């Protein structure tokens, strides 16, 4: 059965534009900012190995499932799942998974925009030459000063959200291609320059060991964190890849495309890790230092190399662009859905949704300064509190949203998408969309989506609950 439906939101000019857009979504702060700091917090190699396993066995198969659901449905994730479920004589409630993903994506955008705002601030700092010859302590102090200032954070957060909204309002298909074709390769080149600097620090092997030395005793502690990050970094479990799949031309091969995106994303993360950790060790910084890791280490590198000011400036511009192409994909599922549902213009829908995300993002802005003591999900001696000021345990607002999305909503969403593609859609539909000629290869891919990915998610959940 052929499917020639076309999305009302546009179609990518070619399969390469899909690769570009999906890579633009996948490669972002998750690779350059979050991966290194999570690896630091969870102790290095064990985390990296689990993350790689999760990418290969869970993340990429789910990305494949999402792409094919999107392309088959040709609508926003919620409506794509609804109509495909009806077509397959199943419950239309499957679309609730896409609805949950949509909300998760908006929640992620709320804090993502704040962190992307930090890179905007660093563009200015680099341009002014603030970091020339800076030491580890100086870089730490500069970062502390930024996060302590709610006004400064609000300014950048607002600007970034505005930039995201502007592209979305014009339509993703029109806006994205031109900027990404140049920016993404350039980002990678600059990462290689940073890697070159790391090689000169004298601590390269220490960084390498930290990333790749597998210590089995550390596995249990970070297993859900690693899986959650695999979802986050590939943009899966929320419907972002699904909505981009809806704009994919029918002729493109989903399997090869998805594999390319997964590989590129992993390559960027590992390169960023290899570039950053030697600098961390050379400067005597703490690898488990948390979310500030990249913003403290990079100024040291750029502050101490030839042409560092210019390269640092360009680097932070590229980080902001990478973040921006990711944030666009977080907003798109919801915008596409509300445009379909309400018939309102993209501009109006975008304005409302971006404002809501901005408002929630203010919680993250404040969690780094005046609101740092507002703790959520507190398991104290006197029982559980949803919210408590100044509690010992618990998570601040930023940590709570991050935890809720990466470790709970994304894996649950991904699980539902894999089960939907593997068990609800008819085998012929999947075969038709994937168009994998070799029966054995198709069998393998189908098995990964139907069995391996869902069981992988469940095993990790059980391992986390019993740790
Ligand atoms: N994959 C993006 C990154 O690694 O920065 C983050 C992301 C994008 C998460 C889109 C979720 C999403 F829907």
Short mmCIF file of C-alpha atoms and ligand atoms in Angstrom, two decimals:
data_model
loop_
_atom_site.label_atom_id
_atom_site.label_comp_id
_atom_site.label_asym_id
_atom_site.label_seq_id
_atom_site.Cartn_x
_atom_site.Cartn_y
_atom_site.Cartn_z
CA UNK A 1 0.00 0.00 0.00
CA UNK A 2 1.61 3.24 -1.06
CA UNK A 3 1.25 6.37 1.00
CA UNK A 4 1.51 9.64 -0.84
CA UNK A 5 0.20 12.05 1.78
CA UNK A 6 2.06 15.33 2.19
CA UNK A 7 2.33 17.40 5.36
CA UNK A 8 0.63 20.80 5.38
CA UNK A 9 3.68 22.25 7.13
CA UNK A 10 6.04 21.61 4.21
CA UNK A 11 8.45 18.94 2.96
CA UNK A 12 12.26 18.90 3.11
CA UNK A 13 13.82 19.49 -0.28
CA UNK A 14 15.71 16.21 -0.07
CA UNK A 15 16.79 13.47 2.25
CA UNK A 16 19.93 15.48 3.02
CA UNK A 17 17.90 18.30 4.40
CA UNK A 18 16.24 15.84 6.72
CA UNK A 19 19.67 14.59 7.84
CA UNK A 20 20.70 18.19 8.37
CA UNK A 21 17.57 19.09 10.29
CA UNK A 22 17.60 15.93 12.40
CA UNK A 23 21.31 16.36 13.10
CA UNK A 24 20.60 20.00 13.91
CA UNK A 25 18.04 18.80 16.41
CA UNK A 26 20.22 16.08 17.87
CA UNK A 27 23.51 18.00 18.07
CA UNK A 28 23.23 20.76 20.59
CA UNK A 29 23.91 21.60 24.19
CA UNK A 30 23.31 17.94 24.96
CA UNK A 31 26.56 17.03 23.25
CA UNK A 32 28.82 19.90 24.16
CA UNK A 33 27.48 20.99 27.54
CA UNK A 34 25.50 18.13 29.05
CA UNK A 35 27.41 15.05 27.96
CA UNK A 36 30.75 16.15 29.44
CA UNK A 37 29.24 17.36 32.70
CA UNK A 38 27.11 14.23 33.17
CA UNK A 39 30.14 12.07 32.42
CA UNK A 40 31.99 14.03 35.08
CA UNK A 41 29.23 13.72 37.65
CA UNK A 42 28.73 9.99 37.05
CA UNK A 43 32.40 9.14 37.20
CA UNK A 44 33.60 8.72 33.62
CA UNK A 45 34.01 5.55 31.55
CA UNK A 46 31.19 3.48 33.02
CA UNK A 47 28.73 6.23 32.15
CA UNK A 48 30.15 6.57 28.64
CA UNK A 49 29.89 2.84 27.94
CA UNK A 50 26.28 2.70 29.13
CA UNK A 51 25.45 5.79 27.14
CA UNK A 52 26.90 4.25 23.98
CA UNK A 53 25.00 1.02 24.55
CA UNK A 54 21.78 2.94 25.07
CA UNK A 55 22.34 4.95 21.90
CA UNK A 56 22.88 1.84 19.81
CA UNK A 57 20.30 -0.51 21.28
CA UNK A 58 17.56 1.86 22.40
CA UNK A 59 18.02 5.38 21.04
CA UNK A 60 18.65 4.69 17.36
CA UNK A 61 15.89 2.06 17.06
CA UNK A 62 13.45 4.48 18.68
CA UNK A 63 14.60 7.23 16.34
CA UNK A 64 13.82 4.90 13.49
CA UNK A 65 10.39 4.16 14.95
CA UNK A 66 9.66 7.87 15.33
CA UNK A 67 10.78 8.73 11.83
CA UNK A 68 8.63 6.10 10.27
CA UNK A 69 5.56 6.96 12.33
CA UNK A 70 6.02 10.61 11.37
CA UNK A 71 6.51 9.97 7.70
CA UNK A 72 3.60 7.57 7.52
CA UNK A 73 1.31 9.95 9.40
CA UNK A 74 2.41 13.22 7.76
CA UNK A 75 0.97 15.30 10.61
CA UNK A 76 1.99 16.55 14.03
CA UNK A 77 2.97 13.63 16.29
CA UNK A 78 -0.35 13.63 18.16
CA UNK A 79 -2.44 13.52 15.02
CA UNK A 80 -0.07 11.17 13.20
CA UNK A 81 -0.37 8.63 15.98
CA UNK A 82 -4.09 9.12 16.22
CA UNK A 83 -4.74 8.51 12.54
CA UNK A 84 -2.30 5.61 12.27
CA UNK A 85 -3.86 3.97 15.33
CA UNK A 86 -7.30 4.25 13.79
CA UNK A 87 -5.97 2.88 10.50
CA UNK A 88 -4.52 -0.08 12.39
CA UNK A 89 -7.81 -0.68 14.27
CA UNK A 90 -6.20 0.22 17.54
CA UNK A 91 -6.99 2.72 20.27
CA UNK A 92 -6.65 6.40 19.45
CA UNK A 93 -5.34 6.83 23.00
CA UNK A 94 -1.90 6.01 21.65
CA UNK A 95 -1.75 9.67 20.74
CA UNK A 96 -1.49 10.44 24.47
CA UNK A 97 2.14 9.30 24.25
CA UNK A 98 2.78 11.98 21.65
CA UNK A 99 0.94 14.50 23.80
CA UNK A 100 3.17 13.65 26.73
CA UNK A 101 6.22 13.99 24.50
CA UNK A 102 5.02 17.36 23.32
CA UNK A 103 4.77 18.61 26.90
CA UNK A 104 8.19 17.13 27.70
CA UNK A 105 9.71 18.98 24.75
CA UNK A 106 8.25 22.28 25.94
CA UNK A 107 9.60 21.67 29.44
CA UNK A 108 13.04 20.92 28.03
CA UNK A 109 12.92 24.07 25.96
CA UNK A 110 12.23 26.09 29.11
CA UNK A 111 15.63 25.32 30.64
CA UNK A 112 17.48 24.78 27.38
CA UNK A 113 16.85 28.38 26.51
CA UNK A 114 18.41 29.54 29.77
CA UNK A 115 21.59 27.52 29.20
CA UNK A 116 21.75 28.60 25.56
CA UNK A 117 21.51 32.12 26.98
CA UNK A 118 24.76 31.50 28.86
CA UNK A 119 26.49 30.89 25.55
CA UNK A 120 25.11 34.20 24.26
CA UNK A 121 26.66 35.91 27.28
CA UNK A 122 29.95 34.16 26.56
CA UNK A 123 29.90 35.41 22.96
CA UNK A 124 29.95 38.91 24.38
CA UNK A 125 32.59 38.02 26.97
CA UNK A 126 34.84 36.49 24.34
CA UNK A 127 34.35 39.45 22.04
CA UNK A 128 35.35 41.86 24.81
CA UNK A 129 38.42 39.79 25.62
CA UNK A 130 37.29 39.11 29.20
CA UNK A 131 39.01 35.77 29.32
CA UNK A 132 42.51 36.64 28.08
CA UNK A 133 45.05 34.62 30.07
CA UNK A 134 42.39 33.50 32.54
CA UNK A 135 43.05 30.83 35.21
CA UNK A 136 40.75 28.05 36.41
CA UNK A 137 39.71 30.10 39.44
CA UNK A 138 39.05 33.17 37.33
CA UNK A 139 36.90 31.21 34.90
CA UNK A 140 34.95 29.68 37.78
CA UNK A 141 34.36 33.09 39.29
CA UNK A 142 33.19 34.53 35.96
CA UNK A 143 30.64 31.75 35.57
CA UNK A 144 29.49 32.16 39.17
CA UNK A 145 28.97 35.86 38.59
CA UNK A 146 26.81 35.22 35.54
CA UNK A 147 24.54 32.67 37.19
CA UNK A 148 24.21 34.80 40.31
CA UNK A 149 22.61 37.60 38.30
CA UNK A 150 18.95 36.86 37.52
CA UNK A 151 18.58 39.96 35.32
CA UNK A 152 21.47 39.07 33.11
CA UNK A 153 20.18 35.51 32.78
CA UNK A 154 16.69 36.74 32.01
CA UNK A 155 17.94 39.01 29.27
CA UNK A 156 19.75 36.21 27.42
CA UNK A 157 17.01 33.68 28.05
CA UNK A 158 14.48 36.09 26.54
CA UNK A 159 16.65 36.81 23.52
CA UNK A 160 17.21 33.15 22.83
CA UNK A 161 13.54 32.29 23.14
CA UNK A 162 12.74 35.12 20.77
CA UNK A 163 15.22 33.77 18.22
CA UNK A 164 13.67 30.32 18.44
CA UNK A 165 10.17 31.68 18.03
CA UNK A 166 11.14 33.73 14.99
CA UNK A 167 12.28 30.73 12.95
CA UNK A 168 9.37 28.59 14.02
CA UNK A 169 6.91 31.31 13.11
CA UNK A 170 8.30 31.39 9.57
CA UNK A 171 8.12 27.62 9.22
CA UNK A 172 10.91 25.17 9.90
CA UNK A 173 11.34 23.93 6.39
CA UNK A 174 12.07 27.41 5.08
CA UNK A 175 14.32 28.64 7.86
CA UNK A 176 16.66 25.89 8.79
CA UNK A 177 18.56 24.63 5.82
CA UNK A 178 20.57 27.69 4.91
CA UNK A 179 21.99 28.29 8.35
CA UNK A 180 22.78 24.70 9.20
CA UNK A 181 24.67 23.78 6.05
CA UNK A 182 27.56 25.99 7.01
CA UNK A 183 27.33 26.14 10.77
CA UNK A 184 27.32 22.46 11.65
CA UNK A 185 30.53 21.53 9.82
CA UNK A 186 32.20 24.63 11.21
CA UNK A 187 31.26 23.67 14.74
CA UNK A 188 32.92 20.35 14.24
CA UNK A 189 36.08 21.96 12.87
CA UNK A 190 36.32 24.18 15.93
CA UNK A 191 35.83 21.20 18.20
CA UNK A 192 38.83 19.66 16.46
CA UNK A 193 40.82 22.84 17.12
CA UNK A 194 39.91 22.53 20.79
CA UNK A 195 40.96 18.92 20.68
CA UNK A 196 44.29 20.10 19.28
CA UNK A 197 44.66 22.42 22.26
CA UNK A 198 43.82 19.56 24.65
CA UNK A 199 46.65 17.54 23.16
CA UNK A 200 49.08 20.25 24.23
CA UNK A 201 47.91 20.42 27.86
CA UNK A 202 49.95 17.39 28.88
CA UNK A 203 46.84 15.83 30.38
CA UNK A 204 45.33 14.34 27.25
CA UNK A 205 45.77 10.73 28.33
CA UNK A 206 44.25 11.46 31.72
CA UNK A 207 41.19 12.87 29.97
CA UNK A 208 41.11 9.93 27.60
CA UNK A 209 41.31 7.45 30.47
CA UNK A 210 38.60 9.23 32.36
CA UNK A 211 36.27 8.96 29.39
CA UNK A 212 37.02 5.41 28.36
CA UNK A 213 38.25 3.53 31.40
CA UNK A 214 35.41 1.19 32.27
CA UNK A 215 34.92 0.73 35.99
CA UNK A 216 32.07 -1.79 36.50
CA UNK A 217 31.51 -0.71 40.10
CA UNK A 218 30.19 2.61 38.84
CA UNK A 219 27.60 1.15 36.46
CA UNK A 220 24.68 0.86 38.83
CA UNK A 221 24.77 4.48 39.96
CA UNK A 222 24.37 6.08 36.57
CA UNK A 223 22.41 3.68 34.44
CA UNK A 224 19.15 5.65 34.23
CA UNK A 225 21.12 8.86 33.86
CA UNK A 226 22.96 7.36 30.88
CA UNK A 227 19.78 6.16 29.22
CA UNK A 228 18.00 9.43 29.86
CA UNK A 229 20.90 11.25 28.30
CA UNK A 230 20.85 8.96 25.26
CA UNK A 231 17.24 10.02 24.69
CA UNK A 232 18.00 13.67 25.30
CA UNK A 233 20.99 13.83 23.01
CA UNK A 234 19.21 12.11 20.12
CA UNK A 235 16.05 14.20 20.65
CA UNK A 236 13.98 11.03 20.87
CA UNK A 237 11.01 10.21 23.06
CA UNK A 238 9.38 13.60 22.56
CA UNK A 239 8.19 13.61 18.97
CA UNK A 240 10.79 16.06 17.63
CA UNK A 241 12.23 13.52 15.27
CA UNK A 242 8.72 12.32 14.48
CA UNK A 243 7.61 15.75 13.37
CA UNK A 244 10.72 16.11 11.20
CA UNK A 245 9.96 12.65 9.78
CA UNK A 246 6.59 14.00 8.71
CA UNK A 247 8.38 16.43 6.41
CA UNK A 248 10.63 13.75 4.93
CA UNK A 249 10.30 12.87 1.26
CA UNK A 250 8.91 9.43 0.59
CA UNK A 251 11.91 8.23 -1.38
CA UNK A 252 14.52 8.71 1.35
CA UNK A 253 15.79 5.64 3.17
CA UNK A 254 14.92 5.91 6.84
CA UNK A 255 17.40 3.33 8.12
CA UNK A 256 20.53 4.83 6.58
CA UNK A 257 19.46 8.34 7.48
CA UNK A 258 18.78 7.59 11.10
CA UNK A 259 22.06 5.74 11.45
CA UNK A 260 23.92 8.73 10.03
CA UNK A 261 22.27 11.08 12.53
CA UNK A 262 23.03 8.76 15.45
CA UNK A 263 26.67 8.43 14.44
CA UNK A 264 27.19 12.14 13.89
CA UNK A 265 25.64 12.96 17.24
CA UNK A 266 27.84 10.46 19.06
CA UNK A 267 30.93 11.67 17.25
CA UNK A 268 30.32 15.24 18.34
CA UNK A 269 29.71 14.24 21.97
CA UNK A 270 32.84 12.12 22.21
CA UNK A 271 34.95 14.80 20.55
CA UNK A 272 33.61 17.37 22.98
CA UNK A 273 34.42 15.07 25.89
CA UNK A 274 37.92 14.40 24.60
CA UNK A 275 38.51 18.11 24.11
CA UNK A 276 37.18 19.19 27.50
CA UNK A 277 38.47 16.71 30.07
CA UNK A 278 42.20 17.24 29.48
CA UNK A 279 41.56 20.93 30.09
CA UNK A 280 39.65 20.08 33.28
CA UNK A 281 42.58 18.05 34.61
CA UNK A 282 45.26 20.46 33.43
CA UNK A 283 43.54 23.32 35.25
CA UNK A 284 43.04 21.23 38.39
CA UNK A 285 39.27 21.48 38.15
CA UNK A 286 36.78 18.98 39.50
CA UNK A 287 35.37 16.70 36.73
CA UNK A 288 32.15 16.33 38.70
CA UNK A 289 31.69 20.08 38.88
CA UNK A 290 28.23 20.01 37.30
CA UNK A 291 26.49 22.23 34.76
CA UNK A 292 29.22 24.88 34.72
CA UNK A 293 31.87 22.48 33.40
CA UNK A 294 31.96 23.64 29.80
CA UNK A 295 31.58 27.30 30.71
CA UNK A 296 34.55 27.13 33.04
CA UNK A 297 36.89 25.01 30.93
CA UNK A 298 36.47 26.60 27.52
CA UNK A 299 37.46 30.12 28.53
CA UNK A 300 40.66 28.65 29.94
CA UNK A 301 41.44 27.06 26.60
CA UNK A 302 40.50 30.07 24.50
CA UNK A 303 42.04 32.48 26.97
CA UNK A 304 45.41 30.83 26.55
CA UNK A 305 45.89 30.07 22.86
CA UNK A 306 46.83 32.11 19.84
CA UNK A 307 43.79 33.72 18.21
CA UNK A 308 41.82 32.37 21.17
CA UNK A 309 39.64 35.44 21.42
CA UNK A 310 38.43 35.12 17.85
CA UNK A 311 38.08 31.35 17.98
CA UNK A 312 36.27 31.51 21.29
CA UNK A 313 33.88 34.04 19.88
CA UNK A 314 33.16 31.89 16.86
CA UNK A 315 32.88 28.80 19.02
CA UNK A 316 30.22 30.25 21.27
CA UNK A 317 28.33 31.56 18.25
CA UNK A 318 28.29 28.03 16.91
CA UNK A 319 27.19 26.60 20.25
CA UNK A 320 24.32 29.08 20.23
CA UNK A 321 23.40 28.08 16.67
CA UNK A 322 23.55 24.38 17.55
CA UNK A 323 21.33 25.07 20.54
CA UNK A 324 18.97 27.10 18.42
CA UNK A 325 18.53 24.37 15.80
CA UNK A 326 17.73 21.99 18.66
CA UNK A 327 15.33 24.31 20.40
CA UNK A 328 13.40 24.79 17.18
CA UNK A 329 12.75 21.07 17.08
CA UNK A 330 11.41 21.15 20.64
CA UNK A 331 8.78 23.69 19.78
CA UNK A 332 7.77 22.29 16.40
CA UNK A 333 5.67 19.28 17.53
CA UNK A 334 3.42 21.50 19.65
CA UNK A 335 3.22 24.27 17.06
CA UNK A 336 2.31 21.82 14.31
CA UNK A 337 -0.32 20.26 16.56
CA UNK A 338 -2.02 23.48 17.58
CA UNK A 339 -1.96 24.81 14.03
CA UNK A 340 -3.68 21.63 12.87
CA UNK A 341 -6.11 21.66 15.74
CA UNK A 342 -7.09 25.31 15.95
CA UNK A 343 -6.48 26.52 12.43
CA UNK A 344 -4.77 29.59 13.96
CA UNK A 345 -1.71 31.04 12.28
CA UNK A 346 1.75 29.66 13.02
CA UNK A 347 2.79 33.07 14.26
CA UNK A 348 0.09 33.26 16.91
CA UNK A 349 0.50 29.67 18.06
CA UNK A 350 4.27 30.12 18.27
CA UNK A 351 3.96 33.33 20.26
CA UNK A 352 1.73 31.73 22.89
CA UNK A 353 3.79 28.57 23.26
CA UNK A 354 7.14 30.37 23.32
CA UNK A 355 5.80 32.70 26.01
CA UNK A 356 4.70 29.76 28.16
CA UNK A 357 8.13 28.14 27.81
CA UNK A 358 9.80 31.43 28.62
CA UNK A 359 7.74 31.74 31.79
CA UNK A 360 8.57 28.23 32.97
CA UNK A 361 12.20 28.98 32.10
CA UNK A 362 12.17 31.78 34.64
CA UNK A 363 12.01 29.04 37.27
CA UNK A 364 15.36 27.78 35.99
CA UNK A 365 16.80 31.30 35.90
CA UNK A 366 15.95 31.73 39.57
CA UNK A 367 17.13 28.28 40.57
CA UNK A 368 20.73 29.42 40.06
CA UNK A 369 20.45 32.37 42.42
CA UNK A 370 17.64 33.73 44.60
CA UNK A 371 15.54 30.58 44.23
CA UNK A 372 18.33 28.07 44.77
CA UNK A 373 16.80 26.95 48.05
CA UNK A 374 13.40 26.13 46.55
CA UNK A 375 13.51 22.35 46.49
CA UNK A 376 11.08 19.93 44.90
CA UNK A 377 10.44 16.21 45.31
CA UNK A 378 11.97 16.13 48.78
CA UNK A 379 12.18 12.79 50.57
CA UNK A 380 12.91 14.01 54.09
CA UNK A 381 12.92 12.35 57.52
CA UNK A 382 9.33 13.48 57.94
CA UNK A 383 8.11 12.00 54.66
CA UNK A 384 7.69 13.24 51.13
CA UNK A 385 7.23 16.90 50.19
CA UNK A 386 6.49 18.10 46.72
CA UNK A 387 8.01 21.44 47.61
CA UNK A 388 10.05 22.69 50.54
CA UNK A 389 12.17 25.78 50.98
CA UNK A 390 15.74 25.10 52.05
CA UNK A 391 15.39 21.31 52.34
CA UNK A 392 18.59 19.27 52.58
CA UNK A 393 17.82 16.78 49.82
CA UNK A 394 15.53 17.36 46.88
CA UNK A 395 16.23 19.08 43.60
CA UNK A 396 16.06 22.70 42.65
CA UNK A 397 13.72 23.80 39.88
CA UNK A 398 16.19 23.26 37.05
CA UNK A 399 17.24 19.83 38.30
CA UNK A 400 13.62 18.82 38.80
CA UNK A 401 12.57 19.64 35.25
CA UNK A 402 15.69 18.00 33.89
CA UNK A 403 15.07 14.88 35.95
CA UNK A 404 11.38 14.68 35.11
CA UNK A 405 12.00 15.00 31.38
CA UNK A 406 15.20 13.06 30.70
CA UNK A 407 14.76 10.25 33.17
CA UNK A 408 11.01 9.74 33.15
CA UNK A 409 9.08 11.34 30.29
CA UNK A 410 11.55 10.74 27.45
CA UNK A 411 12.12 7.04 28.15
CA UNK A 412 8.38 6.49 28.64
CA UNK A 413 7.58 8.32 25.41
CA UNK A 414 10.27 6.38 23.55
CA UNK A 415 8.96 3.11 24.92
CA UNK A 416 5.48 3.94 23.67
CA UNK A 417 6.75 4.95 20.22
CA UNK A 418 8.74 1.73 19.83
CA UNK A 419 5.84 -0.44 20.94
CA UNK A 420 3.52 1.46 18.63
CA UNK A 421 5.77 1.03 15.60
CA UNK A 422 6.65 -2.54 16.50
CA UNK A 423 3.35 -3.98 17.64
CA UNK A 424 0.48 -1.70 16.61
CA UNK A 425 1.44 -0.79 13.06
CA UNK A 426 1.11 -3.67 10.65
CA UNK A 427 4.30 -5.36 9.58
CA UNK A 428 3.61 -4.46 5.93
CA UNK A 429 3.32 -0.79 6.83
CA UNK A 430 6.69 -0.85 8.55
CA UNK A 431 8.21 -2.80 5.70
CA UNK A 432 6.82 -0.37 3.15
CA UNK A 433 8.15 2.66 5.02
CA UNK A 434 11.58 1.24 5.79
CA UNK A 435 12.01 -0.22 2.29
CA UNK A 436 14.91 -2.41 3.40
CA UNK A 437 15.50 -4.83 0.54
CA UNK A 438 17.27 -7.61 2.42
CA UNK A 439 14.81 -9.71 4.47
CA UNK A 440 17.39 -10.61 7.12
CA UNK A 441 18.37 -7.00 7.64
CA UNK A 442 14.75 -5.96 7.86
CA UNK A 443 14.16 -8.74 10.39
CA UNK A 444 17.04 -7.49 12.50
CA UNK A 445 15.93 -3.87 12.42
CA UNK A 446 12.33 -4.80 13.17
CA UNK A 447 13.46 -6.93 16.11
CA UNK A 448 15.51 -4.05 17.51
CA UNK A 449 12.43 -1.81 17.43
CA UNK A 450 9.92 -4.40 18.66
CA UNK A 451 11.90 -6.22 21.29
CA UNK A 452 15.32 -4.86 22.13
CA UNK A 453 14.48 -1.18 22.56
CA UNK A 454 11.36 -1.65 24.73
CA UNK A 455 13.02 -4.30 26.89
CA UNK A 456 16.09 -2.09 27.18
CA UNK A 457 14.01 0.76 28.59
CA UNK A 458 12.23 -1.56 31.02
CA UNK A 459 15.47 -3.14 32.26
CA UNK A 460 16.94 0.27 33.00
CA UNK A 461 13.83 1.35 34.90
CA UNK A 462 13.90 -1.83 36.98
CA UNK A 463 17.64 -1.47 37.60
CA UNK A 464 17.10 2.08 38.82
CA UNK A 465 14.26 1.12 41.14
CA UNK A 466 16.22 -1.70 42.72
CA UNK A 467 19.54 0.05 43.12
N1 LIG B 1 19.19 16.71 21.30
C1 LIG B 1 19.36 18.03 21.81
C2 LIG B 1 20.75 18.20 22.35
O1 LIG B 1 21.48 17.20 22.47
O2 LIG B 1 21.13 19.29 22.68
C3 LIG B 1 18.36 18.35 22.86
C4 LIG B 1 16.94 18.04 22.50
C5 LIG B 1 16.41 18.50 21.29
C6 LIG B 1 16.15 17.34 23.35
C7 LIG B 1 15.09 18.23 20.96
C8 LIG B 1 14.83 17.07 23.05
C9 LIG B 1 14.32 17.53 21.84
F1 LIG B 1 13.09 17.27 21.56
#
